[in-house]
CSV table of C-alpha atoms in Angstrom, one decimal:
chain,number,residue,atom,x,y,z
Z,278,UNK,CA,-16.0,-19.3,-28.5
Z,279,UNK,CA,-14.0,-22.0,-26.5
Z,280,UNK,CA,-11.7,-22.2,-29.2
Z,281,UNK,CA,-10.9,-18.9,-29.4
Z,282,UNK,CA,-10.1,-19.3,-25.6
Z,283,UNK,CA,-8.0,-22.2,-26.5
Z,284,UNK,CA,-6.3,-20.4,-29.4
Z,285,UNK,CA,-5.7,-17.7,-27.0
Z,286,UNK,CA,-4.0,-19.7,-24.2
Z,287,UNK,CA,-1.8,-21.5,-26.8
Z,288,UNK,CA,-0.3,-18.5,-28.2
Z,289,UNK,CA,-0.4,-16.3,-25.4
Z,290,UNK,CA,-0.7,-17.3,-22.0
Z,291,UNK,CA,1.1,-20.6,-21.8
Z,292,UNK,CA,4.0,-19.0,-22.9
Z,293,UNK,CA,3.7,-16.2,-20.9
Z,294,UNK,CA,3.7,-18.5,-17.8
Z,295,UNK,CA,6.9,-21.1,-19.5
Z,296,UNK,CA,9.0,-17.5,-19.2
Z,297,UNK,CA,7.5,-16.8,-16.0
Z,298,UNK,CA,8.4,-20.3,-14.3
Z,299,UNK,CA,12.4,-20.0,-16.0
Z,300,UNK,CA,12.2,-16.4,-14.0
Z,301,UNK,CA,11.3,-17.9,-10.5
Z,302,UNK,CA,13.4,-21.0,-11.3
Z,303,UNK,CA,16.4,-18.1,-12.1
Z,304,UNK,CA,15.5,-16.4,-9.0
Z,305,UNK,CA,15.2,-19.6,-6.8
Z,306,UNK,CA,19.1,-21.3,-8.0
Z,307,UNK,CA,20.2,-17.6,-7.1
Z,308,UNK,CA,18.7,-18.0,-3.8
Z,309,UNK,CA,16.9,-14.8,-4.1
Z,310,UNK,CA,14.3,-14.7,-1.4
Z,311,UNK,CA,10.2,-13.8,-2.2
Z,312,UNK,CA,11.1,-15.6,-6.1
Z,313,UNK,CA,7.4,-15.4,-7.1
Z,314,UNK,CA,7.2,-11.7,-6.4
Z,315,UNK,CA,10.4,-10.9,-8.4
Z,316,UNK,CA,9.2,-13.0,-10.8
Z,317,UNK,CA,5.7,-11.4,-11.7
Z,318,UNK,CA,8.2,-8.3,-12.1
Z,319,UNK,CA,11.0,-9.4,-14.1
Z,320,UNK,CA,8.4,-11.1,-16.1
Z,321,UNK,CA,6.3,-7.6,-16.4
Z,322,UNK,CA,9.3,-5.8,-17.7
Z,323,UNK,CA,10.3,-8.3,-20.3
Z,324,UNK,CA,6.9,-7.8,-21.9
Z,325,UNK,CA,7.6,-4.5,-21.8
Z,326,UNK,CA,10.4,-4.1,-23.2
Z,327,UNK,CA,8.9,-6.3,-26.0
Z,328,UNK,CA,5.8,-3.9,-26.1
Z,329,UNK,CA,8.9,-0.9,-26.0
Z,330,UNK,CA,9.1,0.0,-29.5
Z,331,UNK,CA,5.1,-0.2,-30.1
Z,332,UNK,CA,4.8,1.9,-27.1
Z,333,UNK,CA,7.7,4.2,-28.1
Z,334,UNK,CA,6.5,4.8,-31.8
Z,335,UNK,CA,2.7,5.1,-30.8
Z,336,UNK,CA,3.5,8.1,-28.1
Z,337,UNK,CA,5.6,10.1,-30.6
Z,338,UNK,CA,2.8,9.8,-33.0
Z,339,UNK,CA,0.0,10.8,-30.2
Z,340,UNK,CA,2.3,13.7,-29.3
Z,341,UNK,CA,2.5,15.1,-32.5
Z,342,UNK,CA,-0.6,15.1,-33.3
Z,343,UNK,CA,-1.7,16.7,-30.3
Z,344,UNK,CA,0.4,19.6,-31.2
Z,345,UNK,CA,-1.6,19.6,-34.5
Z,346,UNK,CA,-5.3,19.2,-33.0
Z,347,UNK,CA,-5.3,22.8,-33.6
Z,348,UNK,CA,-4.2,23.2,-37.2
Z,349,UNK,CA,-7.1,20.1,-37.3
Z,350,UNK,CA,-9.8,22.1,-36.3
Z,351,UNK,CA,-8.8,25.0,-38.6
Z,352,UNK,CA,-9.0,22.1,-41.3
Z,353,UNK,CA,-12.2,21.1,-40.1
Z,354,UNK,CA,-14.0,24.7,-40.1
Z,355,UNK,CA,-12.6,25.2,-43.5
Z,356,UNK,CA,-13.2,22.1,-45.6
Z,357,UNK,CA,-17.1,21.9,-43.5
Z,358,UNK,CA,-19.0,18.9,-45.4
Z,359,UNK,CA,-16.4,18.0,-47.4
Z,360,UNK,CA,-15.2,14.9,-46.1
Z,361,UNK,CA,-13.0,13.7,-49.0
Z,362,UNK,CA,-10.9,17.0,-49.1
Z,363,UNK,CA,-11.1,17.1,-45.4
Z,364,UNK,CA,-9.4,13.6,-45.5
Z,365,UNK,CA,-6.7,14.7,-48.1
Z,366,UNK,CA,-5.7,17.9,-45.9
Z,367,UNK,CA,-5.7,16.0,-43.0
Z,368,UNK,CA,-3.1,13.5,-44.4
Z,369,UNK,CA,-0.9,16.6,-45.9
Z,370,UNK,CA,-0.6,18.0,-42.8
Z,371,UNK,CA,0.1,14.9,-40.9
Z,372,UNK,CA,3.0,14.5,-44.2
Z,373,UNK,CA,4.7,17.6,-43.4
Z,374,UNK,CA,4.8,17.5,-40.2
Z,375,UNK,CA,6.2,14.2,-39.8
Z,376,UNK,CA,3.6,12.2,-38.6
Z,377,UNK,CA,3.9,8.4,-39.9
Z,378,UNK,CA,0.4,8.2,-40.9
Z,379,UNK,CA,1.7,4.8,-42.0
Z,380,UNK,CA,1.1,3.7,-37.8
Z,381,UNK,CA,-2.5,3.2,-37.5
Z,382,UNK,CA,-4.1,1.7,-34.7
Z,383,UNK,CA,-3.9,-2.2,-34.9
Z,384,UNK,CA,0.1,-1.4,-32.9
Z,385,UNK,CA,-1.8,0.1,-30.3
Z,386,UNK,CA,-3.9,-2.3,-29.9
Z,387,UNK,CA,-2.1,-5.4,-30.3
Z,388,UNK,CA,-1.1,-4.3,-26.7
Z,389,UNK,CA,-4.7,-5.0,-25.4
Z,390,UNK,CA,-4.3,-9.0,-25.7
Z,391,UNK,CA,-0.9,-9.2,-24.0
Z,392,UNK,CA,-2.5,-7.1,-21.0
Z,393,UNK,CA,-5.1,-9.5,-20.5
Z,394,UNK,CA,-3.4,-12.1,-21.1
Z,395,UNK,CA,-0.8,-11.5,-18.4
Z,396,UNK,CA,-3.4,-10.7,-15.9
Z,397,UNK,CA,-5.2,-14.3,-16.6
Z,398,UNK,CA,-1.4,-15.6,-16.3
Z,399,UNK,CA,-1.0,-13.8,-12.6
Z,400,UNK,CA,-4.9,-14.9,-12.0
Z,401,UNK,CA,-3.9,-18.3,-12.8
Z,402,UNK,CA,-0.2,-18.2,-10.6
Z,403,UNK,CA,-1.5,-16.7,-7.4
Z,404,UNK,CA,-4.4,-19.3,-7.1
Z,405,UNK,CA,-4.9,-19.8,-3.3
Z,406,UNK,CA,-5.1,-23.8,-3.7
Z,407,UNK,CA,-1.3,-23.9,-4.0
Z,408,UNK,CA,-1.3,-27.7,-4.8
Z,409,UNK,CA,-3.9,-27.4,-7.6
Z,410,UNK,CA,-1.3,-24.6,-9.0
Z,411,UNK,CA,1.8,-26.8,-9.3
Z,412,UNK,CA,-0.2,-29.3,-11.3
Z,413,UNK,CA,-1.6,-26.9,-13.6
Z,414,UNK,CA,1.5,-25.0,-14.2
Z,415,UNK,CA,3.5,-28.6,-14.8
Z,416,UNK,CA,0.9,-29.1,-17.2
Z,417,UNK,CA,1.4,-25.8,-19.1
Z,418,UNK,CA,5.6,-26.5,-18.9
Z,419,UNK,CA,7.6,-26.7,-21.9
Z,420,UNK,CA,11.0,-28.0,-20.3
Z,421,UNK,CA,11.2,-30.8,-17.8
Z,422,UNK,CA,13.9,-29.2,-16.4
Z,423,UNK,CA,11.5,-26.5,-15.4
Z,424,UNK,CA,8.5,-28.3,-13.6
Z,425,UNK,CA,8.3,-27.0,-10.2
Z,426,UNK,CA,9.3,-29.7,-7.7
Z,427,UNK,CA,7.4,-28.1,-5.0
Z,428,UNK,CA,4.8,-25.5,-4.0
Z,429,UNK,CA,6.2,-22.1,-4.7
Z,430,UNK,CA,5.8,-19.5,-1.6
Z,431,UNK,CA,3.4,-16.9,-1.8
Z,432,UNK,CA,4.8,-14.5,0.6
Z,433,UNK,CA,6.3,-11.2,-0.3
Z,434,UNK,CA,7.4,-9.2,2.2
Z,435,UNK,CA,5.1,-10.5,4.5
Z,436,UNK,CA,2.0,-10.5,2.6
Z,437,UNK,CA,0.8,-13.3,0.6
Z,438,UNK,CA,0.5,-12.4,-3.1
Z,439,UNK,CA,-3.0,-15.0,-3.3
Z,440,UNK,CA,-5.0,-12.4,-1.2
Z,441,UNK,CA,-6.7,-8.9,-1.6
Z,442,UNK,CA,-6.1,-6.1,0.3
Z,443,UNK,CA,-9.9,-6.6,1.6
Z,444,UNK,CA,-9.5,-9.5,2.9
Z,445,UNK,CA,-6.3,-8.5,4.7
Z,446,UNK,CA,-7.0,-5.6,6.0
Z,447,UNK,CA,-8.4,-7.8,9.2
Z,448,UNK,CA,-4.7,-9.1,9.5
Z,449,UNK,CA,-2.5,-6.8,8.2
Z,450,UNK,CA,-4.3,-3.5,9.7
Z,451,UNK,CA,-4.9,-0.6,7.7
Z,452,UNK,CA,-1.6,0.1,6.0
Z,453,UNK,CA,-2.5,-2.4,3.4
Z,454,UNK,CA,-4.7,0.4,1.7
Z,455,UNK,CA,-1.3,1.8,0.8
Z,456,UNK,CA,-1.6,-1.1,-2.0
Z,457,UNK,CA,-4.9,0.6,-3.9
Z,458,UNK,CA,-3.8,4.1,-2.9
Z,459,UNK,CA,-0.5,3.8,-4.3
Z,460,UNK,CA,-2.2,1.7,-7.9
Z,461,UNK,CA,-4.6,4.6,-8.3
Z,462,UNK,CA,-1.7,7.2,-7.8
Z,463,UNK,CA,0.4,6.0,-10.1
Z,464,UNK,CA,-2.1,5.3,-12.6
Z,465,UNK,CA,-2.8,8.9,-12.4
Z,466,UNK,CA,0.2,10.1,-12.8
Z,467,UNK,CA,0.3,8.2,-16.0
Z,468,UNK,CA,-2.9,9.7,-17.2
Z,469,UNK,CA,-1.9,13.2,-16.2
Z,470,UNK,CA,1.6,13.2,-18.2
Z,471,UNK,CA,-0.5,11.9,-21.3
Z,472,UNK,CA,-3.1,14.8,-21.5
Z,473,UNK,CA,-1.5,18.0,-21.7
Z,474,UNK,CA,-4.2,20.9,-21.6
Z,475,UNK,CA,-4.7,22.2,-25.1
Z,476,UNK,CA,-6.0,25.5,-26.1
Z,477,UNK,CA,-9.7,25.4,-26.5
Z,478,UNK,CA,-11.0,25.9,-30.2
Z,479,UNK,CA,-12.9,28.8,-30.3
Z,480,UNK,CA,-16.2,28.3,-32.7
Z,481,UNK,CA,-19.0,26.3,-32.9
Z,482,UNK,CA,-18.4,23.1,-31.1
Z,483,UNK,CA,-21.4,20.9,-30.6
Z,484,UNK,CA,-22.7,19.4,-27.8
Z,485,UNK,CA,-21.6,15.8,-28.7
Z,486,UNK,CA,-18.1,16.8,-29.0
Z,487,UNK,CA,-18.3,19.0,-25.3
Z,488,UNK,CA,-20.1,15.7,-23.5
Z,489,UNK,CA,-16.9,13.8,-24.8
Z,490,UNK,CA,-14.2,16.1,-23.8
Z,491,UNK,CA,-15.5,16.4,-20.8
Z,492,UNK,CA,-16.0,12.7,-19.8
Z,493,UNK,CA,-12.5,12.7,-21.3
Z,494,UNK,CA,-11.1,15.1,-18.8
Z,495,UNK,CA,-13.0,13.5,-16.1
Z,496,UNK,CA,-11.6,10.0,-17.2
Z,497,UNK,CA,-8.1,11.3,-15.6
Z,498,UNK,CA,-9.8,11.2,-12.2
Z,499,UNK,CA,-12.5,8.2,-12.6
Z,500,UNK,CA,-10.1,6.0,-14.4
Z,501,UNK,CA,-7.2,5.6,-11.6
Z,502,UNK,CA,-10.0,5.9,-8.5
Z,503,UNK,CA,-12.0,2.6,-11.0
Z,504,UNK,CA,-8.0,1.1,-11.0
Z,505,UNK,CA,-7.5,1.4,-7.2
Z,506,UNK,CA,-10.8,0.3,-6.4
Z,507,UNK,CA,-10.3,-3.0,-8.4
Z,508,UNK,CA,-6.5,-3.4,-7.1
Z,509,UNK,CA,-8.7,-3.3,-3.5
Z,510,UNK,CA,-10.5,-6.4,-4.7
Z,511,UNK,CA,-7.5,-8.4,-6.8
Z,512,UNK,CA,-5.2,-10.4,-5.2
Z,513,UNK,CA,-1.9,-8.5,-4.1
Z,514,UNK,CA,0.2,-10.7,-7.0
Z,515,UNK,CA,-2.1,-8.8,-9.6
Z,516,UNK,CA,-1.1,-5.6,-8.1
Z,517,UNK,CA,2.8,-5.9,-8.3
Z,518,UNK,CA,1.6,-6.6,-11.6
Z,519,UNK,CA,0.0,-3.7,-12.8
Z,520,UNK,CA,1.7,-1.0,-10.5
Z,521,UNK,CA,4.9,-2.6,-12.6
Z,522,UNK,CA,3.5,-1.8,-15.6
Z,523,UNK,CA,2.5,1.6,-15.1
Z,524,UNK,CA,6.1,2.3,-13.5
Z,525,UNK,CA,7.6,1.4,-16.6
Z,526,UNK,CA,5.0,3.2,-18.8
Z,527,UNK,CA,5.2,6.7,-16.8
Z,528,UNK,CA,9.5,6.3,-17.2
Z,529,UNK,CA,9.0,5.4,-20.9
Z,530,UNK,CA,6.9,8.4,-21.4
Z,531,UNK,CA,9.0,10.8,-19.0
Z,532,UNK,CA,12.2,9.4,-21.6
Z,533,UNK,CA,10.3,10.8,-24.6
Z,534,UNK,CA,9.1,13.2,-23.9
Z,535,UNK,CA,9.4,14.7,-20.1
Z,536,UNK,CA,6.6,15.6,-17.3
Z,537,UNK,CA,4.3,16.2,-19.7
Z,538,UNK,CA,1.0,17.2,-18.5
Z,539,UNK,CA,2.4,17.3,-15.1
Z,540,UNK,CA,4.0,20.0,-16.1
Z,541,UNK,CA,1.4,22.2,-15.6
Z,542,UNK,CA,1.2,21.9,-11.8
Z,543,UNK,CA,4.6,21.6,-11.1
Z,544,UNK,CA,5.4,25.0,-12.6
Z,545,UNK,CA,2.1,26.4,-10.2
Z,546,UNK,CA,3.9,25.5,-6.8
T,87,UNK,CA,-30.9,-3.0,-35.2
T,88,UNK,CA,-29.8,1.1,-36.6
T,89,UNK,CA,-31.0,2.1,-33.2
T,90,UNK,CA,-29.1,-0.8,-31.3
T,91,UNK,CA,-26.1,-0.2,-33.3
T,92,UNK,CA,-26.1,3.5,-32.5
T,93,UNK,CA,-26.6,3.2,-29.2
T,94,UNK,CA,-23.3,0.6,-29.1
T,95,UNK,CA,-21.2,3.3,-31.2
T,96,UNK,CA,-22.1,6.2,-28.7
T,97,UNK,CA,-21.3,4.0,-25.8
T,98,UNK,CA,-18.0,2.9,-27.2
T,99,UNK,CA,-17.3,6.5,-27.8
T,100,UNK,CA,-18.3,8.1,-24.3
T,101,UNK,CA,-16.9,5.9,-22.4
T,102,UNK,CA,-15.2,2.7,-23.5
T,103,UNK,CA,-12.9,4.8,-26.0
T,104,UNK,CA,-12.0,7.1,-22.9
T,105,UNK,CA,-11.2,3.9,-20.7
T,106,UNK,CA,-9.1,2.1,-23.9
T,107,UNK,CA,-6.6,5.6,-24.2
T,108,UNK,CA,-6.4,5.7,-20.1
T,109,UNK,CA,-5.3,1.8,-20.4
T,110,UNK,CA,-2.9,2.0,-23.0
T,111,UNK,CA,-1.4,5.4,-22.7
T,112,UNK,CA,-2.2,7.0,-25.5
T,113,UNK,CA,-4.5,10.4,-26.4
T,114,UNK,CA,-4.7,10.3,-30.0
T,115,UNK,CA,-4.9,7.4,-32.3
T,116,UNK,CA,-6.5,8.3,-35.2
T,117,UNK,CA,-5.2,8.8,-38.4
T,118,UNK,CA,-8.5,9.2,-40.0
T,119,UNK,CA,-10.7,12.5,-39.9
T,120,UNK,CA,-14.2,11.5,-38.8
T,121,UNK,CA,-12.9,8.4,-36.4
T,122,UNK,CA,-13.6,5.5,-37.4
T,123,UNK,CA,-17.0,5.4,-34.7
T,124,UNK,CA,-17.7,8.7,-36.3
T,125,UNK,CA,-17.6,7.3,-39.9
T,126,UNK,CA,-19.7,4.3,-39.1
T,127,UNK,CA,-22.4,5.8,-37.6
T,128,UNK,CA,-22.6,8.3,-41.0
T,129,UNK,CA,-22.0,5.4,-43.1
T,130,UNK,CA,-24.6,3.4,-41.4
T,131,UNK,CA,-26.9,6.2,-41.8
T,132,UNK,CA,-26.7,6.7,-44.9
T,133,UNK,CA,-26.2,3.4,-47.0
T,134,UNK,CA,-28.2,0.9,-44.0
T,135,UNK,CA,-27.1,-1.2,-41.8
T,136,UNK,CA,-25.5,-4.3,-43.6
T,137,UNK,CA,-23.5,-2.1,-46.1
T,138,UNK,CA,-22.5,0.6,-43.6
T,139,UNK,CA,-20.9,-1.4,-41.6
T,140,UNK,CA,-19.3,-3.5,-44.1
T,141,UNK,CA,-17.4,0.0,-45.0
T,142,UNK,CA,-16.7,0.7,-41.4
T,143,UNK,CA,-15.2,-2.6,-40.8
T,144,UNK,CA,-12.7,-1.9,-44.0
T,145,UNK,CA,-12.1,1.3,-42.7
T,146,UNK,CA,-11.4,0.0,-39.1
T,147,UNK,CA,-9.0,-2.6,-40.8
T,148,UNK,CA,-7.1,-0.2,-43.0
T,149,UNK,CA,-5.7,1.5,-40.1
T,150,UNK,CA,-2.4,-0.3,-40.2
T,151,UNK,CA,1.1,-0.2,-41.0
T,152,UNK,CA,0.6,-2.6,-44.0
T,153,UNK,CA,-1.6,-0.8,-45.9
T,154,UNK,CA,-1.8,1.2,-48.5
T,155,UNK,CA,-4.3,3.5,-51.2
């Protein structure tokens, strides 16, 4: 198991932080003020933009075949216990409607390392023992030319990046809890753009299917209130993390394909 | 162990699946009619638990761009 944590900080997290030190280094012989912050940002939207054509491919292909779920289910009725022709039909339709079955989910999923392993980089980076953090990252540095010469400053805007909103709401006052509110907004703006509403199939659905759909539907409100809850508890550095990354996942999605879900309750007001 | 494994696939369904698509943006991922969690557990019903999920596992595995039938 410890090699696979090894493994997994070899090929992923120490270069992760190398890119992230030539950022704030960047930043810093620019003389841009709160470096780190900038950094954790810059550094989220380069992975992104590597992640871009993963992302881009996988939410034309989830589109799509949302707009078929219905043809699906008609597929499903009619080829009932038949799962080999069921199969077959399936990949017809997905044919001539465009779909690249060819896709699959390992893109998708390739995403899910590169998440974590950015939010064990920031864990690592916002560390409150700022000395300890200097030596560590030195140790992880690629370049001499790089190493940090001194302790990097925490602040952004005022607030240290190393603390969570709880313990700074003594200090800071209340406004802080903009930091969770605003994680758990966004995040559910994401959400809601993803799922548009779809016609309910009319027959015979069983209760399995109805328990999952629903938790489904009530994932678009538990999810994001789960998200802001945690960004209450992680450090502010981890934040300006995540909130980046949902930023560039609701414009990415908004470029492809336009308020989505959200649709629905603009046109009500 | 059928029971154990059951009770993993129906958690991963409810609510770790759910949590996955929330987290990466995505509704619909599967190319495959049942799922893949859908074909195990059949799969493990029918043929036991060592082959069953020997199939799944392909199955889970051939959900990628480089393969094909």
């Amino acid at each position: 198991m410890s090699s696979i944590f090894s493994l997994f900080n070899t090929l992923l997290v120490n270069p992760i932080i190398n890119v992230l030190v030539i950022i704030y280094q960047a930043l810093n012989f620019l003389r841009i003020p709160y470096s780190l912050g900038f950094s954790i940002i810059l550094l989220t939207i380069v992975v992104r933009l590597i992640l871009y054509p993963f992302t881009n491919s996988q939410l034309k292909a989830s589109k799509k075949m949302q707009d078929l779920a219905p043809h699906l289910s008609n597929l499903k009725n009619k080829h009932k216990g038949d799962a080999k022709m069921l199969q077959q039909e399936t990949m017809r339709l997905y044919k001539e409607h465009g779909v690249n079955p060819a896709a699959g989910c390992l893109p998708v999923l390739i995403q899910l390392p590169i998440i974590w392993a950015l939010y064990s980089v920031l864990q690592k980076v916002v560390g409150n023992n700022v000395h300890q953090v200097v030596s560590d990252v030195n140790n992880i540095i690629y370049f001499n030319a790089f190493k940090l010469t001194k302790p990097w400053d925490q602040m952004f805007f005022g607030i240290p990046l190393g603390q969570n909103p709880s313990q700074l709401i003594g200090k800071v006052g209340f406004i802080i809890l903009l930091v969770p509110l605003i994680t758990g907004l966004l995040q559910f703006i994401q959400s809601k753009m993803m799922f548009t509403s779809q016609p309910k199939p009319q027959n015979n659905q069983n209760n399995k299917e109805d328990f999952s759909s629903a938790f489904q539907k009530q994932s678009l409100f538990i999810f994001p209130i789960m998200i802001g809850f945690f960004s209450y508890t992680f450090p502010i550095g981890l934040s300006l993390y995540w909130n980046t990354f949902t930023i560039f996942g609701i414009l990415q999605q908004y470029k492809l394909q336009g308020l989505g879900g959200l649709n629905e309750w603009i046109k009500k007001r | 162990m059928k029971k154990i494994l059951f009770f993993l696939i129906d958690f991963y369904q409810k609510i770790i699946s759910a949590i996955l698509k929330n987290l990466l943006g995505v509704n619909k991922f599967c190319r495959y009619t049942p799922t893949c969690s859908e074909y195990a557990k059949i799969s493990i019903q029918k043929k036991g638990v060592l082959k069953g999920s020997y199939f799944s596992i392909l199955r889970i595995l051939s959900c990628q761009p480089f393969f094909n039938k």
